[in-house]
Coordinates of C-alpha atoms in Angstrom, one line a residue:
X87 CA 9.6 10.0 80.0
X88 CA 9.6 9.4 76.6
X89 CA 7.7 10.9 74.3
X90 CA 7.0 10.7 70.9
X91 CA 7.6 12.9 67.8
X92 CA 5.2 14.3 66.5
X93 CA 5.0 17.3 64.4
X94 CA 2.0 19.4 64.1
X95 CA -0.1 19.5 60.2
X96 CA 0.1 22.2 58.1
X97 CA -3.7 23.8 57.5
X98 CA -4.8 26.4 54.3
X99 CA -8.1 27.3 54.5
X100 CA -7.1 26.5 50.1
X101 CA -5.1 26.5 47.8
X102 CA -3.8 26.7 44.1
X103 CA -2.5 23.1 42.3
X104 CA 1.4 24.2 41.7
X105 CA 1.6 25.0 45.2
X106 CA -0.2 21.4 46.7
X107 CA 2.5 19.7 43.9
X108 CA 5.2 21.2 44.5
X109 CA 5.2 22.3 48.0
X110 CA 3.6 18.7 49.8
X111 CA 2.7 16.3 46.9
X112 CA 5.8 15.8 45.2
X113 CA 7.6 15.6 48.8
X114 CA 4.9 13.9 49.9
X115 CA 4.0 16.4 52.8
X116 CA 0.9 15.9 54.5
X117 CA -1.4 19.4 54.8
X118 CA -4.7 19.4 56.4
X119 CA -7.4 21.9 53.8
X120 CA -10.3 23.4 55.6
X121 CA -12.5 24.6 52.7
X122 CA -11.9 22.4 50.3
X123 CA -15.2 19.9 50.7
X124 CA -16.9 24.0 51.2
X125 CA -19.3 23.4 48.8
X126 CA -19.6 20.1 48.1
X127 CA -23.0 19.0 48.5
X128 CA -22.4 16.6 51.0
X129 CA -21.3 19.0 53.5
X130 CA -24.8 19.7 54.1
X131 CA -27.0 17.1 52.0
X132 CA -24.9 14.2 54.3
X133 CA -26.5 13.7 57.9
X134 CA -27.0 10.9 60.0
X135 CA -30.8 11.3 59.2
X136 CA -30.0 11.2 56.0
X137 CA -28.8 7.9 55.3
X138 CA -31.4 7.0 58.1
X139 CA -33.8 7.8 56.5
X140 CA -32.8 7.4 52.7
X141 CA -30.8 4.4 52.7
X142 CA -31.6 2.8 56.0
X143 CA -32.5 -0.7 54.7
X144 CA -29.1 -0.8 52.8
X145 CA -27.6 -4.4 54.6
X146 CA -23.6 -3.1 55.0
X147 CA -20.9 -4.9 56.8
X148 CA -19.3 -4.1 59.8
X149 CA -15.8 -4.5 61.8
X150 CA -14.8 -4.5 64.7
X151 CA -11.0 -5.3 66.6
X152 CA -11.8 -8.7 65.5
X153 CA -10.6 -7.5 61.6
X154 CA -6.5 -7.5 63.4
X155 CA -6.9 -10.4 65.8
X156 CA -5.9 -13.8 64.4
X157 CA -8.6 -16.3 63.3
X158 CA -12.4 -16.1 61.4
X159 CA -12.6 -13.1 61.3
X160 CA -9.0 -12.0 60.2
X161 CA -9.0 -9.1 57.5
X162 CA -13.1 -10.0 57.3
X163 CA -16.8 -9.0 58.9
X164 CA -17.9 -8.5 61.3
X165 CA -21.4 -9.1 60.8
X166 CA -23.9 -7.2 58.0
X167 CA -26.7 -5.4 59.0
X168 CA -28.9 -2.2 57.7
X169 CA -28.3 1.2 57.7
X170 CA -30.6 2.4 59.6
X171 CA -28.6 -0.2 62.2
X172 CA -25.8 0.9 62.5
X173 CA -26.4 4.6 61.9
X174 CA -28.3 4.6 64.8
X175 CA -25.8 2.6 67.1
X176 CA -22.6 5.1 66.5
X177 CA -24.8 7.8 67.4
X178 CA -26.0 6.5 70.8
X179 CA -22.5 4.1 71.7
X180 CA -19.2 3.6 72.2
X181 CA -18.8 0.8 70.5
X182 CA -15.2 -0.7 68.3
X183 CA -17.8 -0.9 65.6
X184 CA -16.3 0.4 61.7
X185 CA -17.6 0.6 58.4
X186 CA -14.8 0.9 56.2
X187 CA -13.8 1.5 52.3
X188 CA -17.2 1.4 51.8
X189 CA -17.3 1.6 48.1
X190 CA -20.5 4.7 47.0
X191 CA -20.0 4.7 43.7
X192 CA -21.0 1.1 43.4
X193 CA -23.2 1.3 46.7
X194 CA -25.7 4.6 46.4
X195 CA -23.4 6.2 42.9
X196 CA -26.4 8.4 43.2
X197 CA -24.3 10.1 46.6
X198 CA -21.6 10.7 44.2
X199 CA -23.3 13.6 42.7
X200 CA -22.9 15.5 45.5
X201 CA -19.1 15.1 45.6
X202 CA -17.1 18.0 43.3
X203 CA -13.7 16.5 42.3
X204 CA -10.9 18.3 43.0
X205 CA -8.3 20.0 40.1
X206 CA -5.0 19.2 43.3
X207 CA -4.6 16.3 41.5
X208 CA -4.9 14.3 38.1
X209 CA -6.2 11.2 38.5
X210 CA -8.5 11.1 40.8
X211 CA -10.6 7.4 40.9
X212 CA -14.7 8.1 39.7
X213 CA -14.2 4.6 40.4
X214 CA -13.2 3.3 43.9
X215 CA -14.6 6.7 46.2
X216 CA -14.9 5.0 49.6
X217 CA -16.8 5.5 53.1
X218 CA -15.7 5.1 56.2
X219 CA -17.6 5.0 59.3
X220 CA -17.3 5.2 63.2
X221 CA -18.8 5.2 66.5
X222 CA -17.2 7.9 69.4
X223 CA -13.8 5.8 70.6
X224 CA -13.3 4.0 67.9
X225 CA -10.5 3.8 66.5
X226 CA -8.3 2.6 63.0
X227 CA -5.8 0.6 64.0
X228 CA -1.9 2.1 62.4
X229 CA -1.9 0.6 59.0
X230 CA -1.4 2.4 55.2
X231 CA -2.6 2.1 52.3
X232 CA -2.2 -1.6 50.7
X233 CA -2.0 -0.2 47.1
X234 CA 0.1 3.0 47.8
X235 CA -3.0 5.4 46.3
X236 CA -2.1 9.0 47.7
X237 CA -5.7 9.4 49.7
X238 CA -8.1 13.2 49.8
X239 CA -9.5 12.2 53.1
X240 CA -12.8 14.6 54.3
X241 CA -15.2 14.5 56.9
X242 CA -18.6 14.7 56.5
X243 CA -19.3 14.5 59.7
X244 CA -17.6 14.6 63.6
X245 CA -14.1 15.3 64.0
X246 CA -10.9 12.9 64.6
X247 CA -7.5 13.2 65.7
X248 CA -5.2 11.3 63.0
X249 CA -1.0 10.4 63.5
X250 CA 0.1 9.6 60.2
X251 CA 3.9 8.5 59.8
X252 CA 6.0 8.3 56.7
X253 CA 6.5 5.1 55.6
X254 CA 10.0 4.4 56.1
X255 CA 8.6 5.1 59.8
X256 CA 7.7 1.8 59.1
X257 CA 10.9 -0.3 60.7
X258 CA 10.7 2.2 63.9
X259 CA 6.6 1.4 64.3
X260 CA 7.6 -2.4 64.1
X261 CA 5.8 -3.2 61.1
X262 CA 4.3 -7.4 61.4
X263 CA 6.1 -8.9 58.1
X264 CA 3.6 -9.6 55.0
X265 CA 1.7 -6.6 55.9
X266 CA 0.8 -3.7 56.0
X267 CA 0.2 -2.9 59.4
X268 CA 1.7 -2.7 62.6
X269 CA 0.3 -2.9 66.3
X270 CA 1.4 -0.1 68.4
X271 CA -1.3 2.2 70.2
X272 CA 0.3 5.3 69.5
X273 CA -2.1 6.5 72.2
X274 CA -0.6 5.3 74.4
X275 CA 3.2 4.2 73.3
X276 CA 5.0 1.9 75.8
X277 CA 8.1 2.2 74.9
X278 CA 9.6 -0.9 76.3
X279 CA 7.8 -3.8 74.2
X280 CA 8.5 -1.0 70.8
X281 CA 11.5 0.7 71.7
X282 CA 11.4 1.7 68.1
X283 CA 8.7 4.4 69.0
X284 CA 11.8 6.3 70.2
X285 CA 13.0 7.4 66.8
X286 CA 9.5 7.2 65.2
X287 CA 9.0 10.5 63.7
X288 CA 5.3 11.8 62.2
X289 CA 2.4 14.0 62.8
X290 CA -0.7 14.8 64.7
X291 CA -3.7 16.7 63.6
X292 CA -7.0 16.9 65.3
X293 CA -9.4 16.7 62.6
X294 CA -12.4 19.0 62.2
X295 CA -16.1 18.5 60.5
X296 CA -15.7 19.8 56.5
X297 CA -11.4 20.0 56.4
X298 CA -9.8 17.3 53.9
X299 CA -6.6 15.5 54.9
X300 CA -4.3 14.9 52.2
X301 CA -2.4 11.8 53.4
X302 CA 0.8 10.8 50.8
X303 CA 1.5 7.5 49.1
X304 CA 2.4 4.7 51.9
X305 CA 1.9 7.1 55.1
X306 CA 0.8 4.9 58.0
X307 CA -2.3 6.1 59.5
X308 CA -4.0 5.9 62.9
X309 CA -7.7 7.3 63.1
X310 CA -9.2 7.7 66.8
X311 CA -13.1 8.8 66.3
X312 CA -14.0 12.3 68.6
X313 CA -16.9 12.2 67.6
X314 CA -19.4 9.6 65.9
X315 CA -18.9 10.4 62.4
X316 CA -18.0 9.2 58.7
X317 CA -15.9 10.9 56.2
X318 CA -15.4 9.8 52.4
X319 CA -11.7 9.4 50.6
X320 CA -10.9 10.3 47.4
X321 CA -7.9 8.5 45.5
X322 CA -5.2 8.9 43.4
X323 CA -2.9 6.1 42.4
X324 CA 0.4 6.3 42.7
X325 CA 2.0 7.7 39.9
X326 CA 6.3 6.4 39.8
X327 CA 5.9 2.9 38.6
X328 CA 8.6 2.0 41.6
X329 CA 5.1 3.0 43.6
X330 CA 3.1 1.0 41.2
X331 CA 4.8 -2.5 41.9
X332 CA 5.1 -1.4 44.9
X333 CA 0.9 -1.5 45.8
X334 CA 0.3 -4.6 42.8
X335 CA 2.5 -6.6 44.9
X336 CA 1.0 -5.9 48.4
X337 CA -1.8 -6.6 46.3
X338 CA -1.3 -9.9 44.6
X339 CA 1.4 -11.0 46.6
X340 CA 1.9 -10.0 50.2
X341 CA -1.9 -10.1 51.3
X342 CA -2.5 -13.5 49.9
X343 CA 0.3 -15.6 51.3
X344 CA -0.1 -13.5 54.5
X345 CA -4.3 -14.7 54.1
X346 CA -3.6 -18.0 53.2
X347 CA -1.1 -18.2 56.4
X348 CA -3.4 -17.1 58.6
X349 CA -6.4 -19.7 56.4
X350 CA -3.7 -22.6 57.3
X351 CA -1.6 -21.6 61.4
X352 CA -3.7 -18.7 62.3
X353 CA -1.9 -18.5 65.5
X354 CA 1.6 -19.8 64.9
X355 CA 1.4 -17.5 61.5
X356 CA 0.5 -14.2 64.2
X357 CA 3.4 -15.2 66.1
X358 CA 5.8 -15.3 63.9
X359 CA 4.8 -12.0 62.5
X360 CA 4.6 -10.3 66.0
X361 CA 8.5 -12.3 66.9
X362 CA 10.0 -10.9 63.3
X363 CA 8.1 -7.3 63.9
X364 CA 9.7 -7.3 67.3
X365 CA 12.5 -8.1 66.4
X366 CA 13.2 -5.0 64.1
X367 CA 14.9 -2.8 66.2

């Protein structure tokens, strides 16, 4: 039986800026930094009880697997509920119910004071500081970030398993056209339906609570919540002209076309994308 070709991701305690830039940032190589967030107030302060007690009345958007299915919930929320109810849900159940791209800068700006922005890279955004939440067993399906940013993803609470693939592996992952998504299941790969997986080369890592994962620009990623948890992502825009242009195209041309076609012909459009994805091999 074939297996996915997955390499481990190197883990370091801390790393100097020049070493990080030369060995990881510029060559687009992922890395786990174990102690980058060790001194953040958030590391000790942001417990489930903290969010439940301090911000429990905040209403938040939650998502499930329908986010990637054709129809009315495609790329949209499932519902809006109080944060207290959501925290209780993730701590006591295994529903595939997630929060993502929750921008604490605009939603709960005082939380930004609990983060110490690292000096590893220049240009980390102070306006887009996203949190991600999930129940045990929740899955963030394979995709790459549409704006082509670099990401420092810190697991504040709970651990997760992460699969990463370079952008160029999109063909082997059977990327759906006009999207930044793949529908392969890398936990239980189906090499008959998705033969490109036989040639896919990527990485796998268990990201422990408190660790920070560097996800290079354009990298495909698939997250599995091994425990209920949440994380915060710091973002740095792509610093090359080509990378910036690619991000703008994705945001302002590719994605609007996909959303419009989903409105006009949801199932027909989805079926066409699937057919094209399966033709890539």
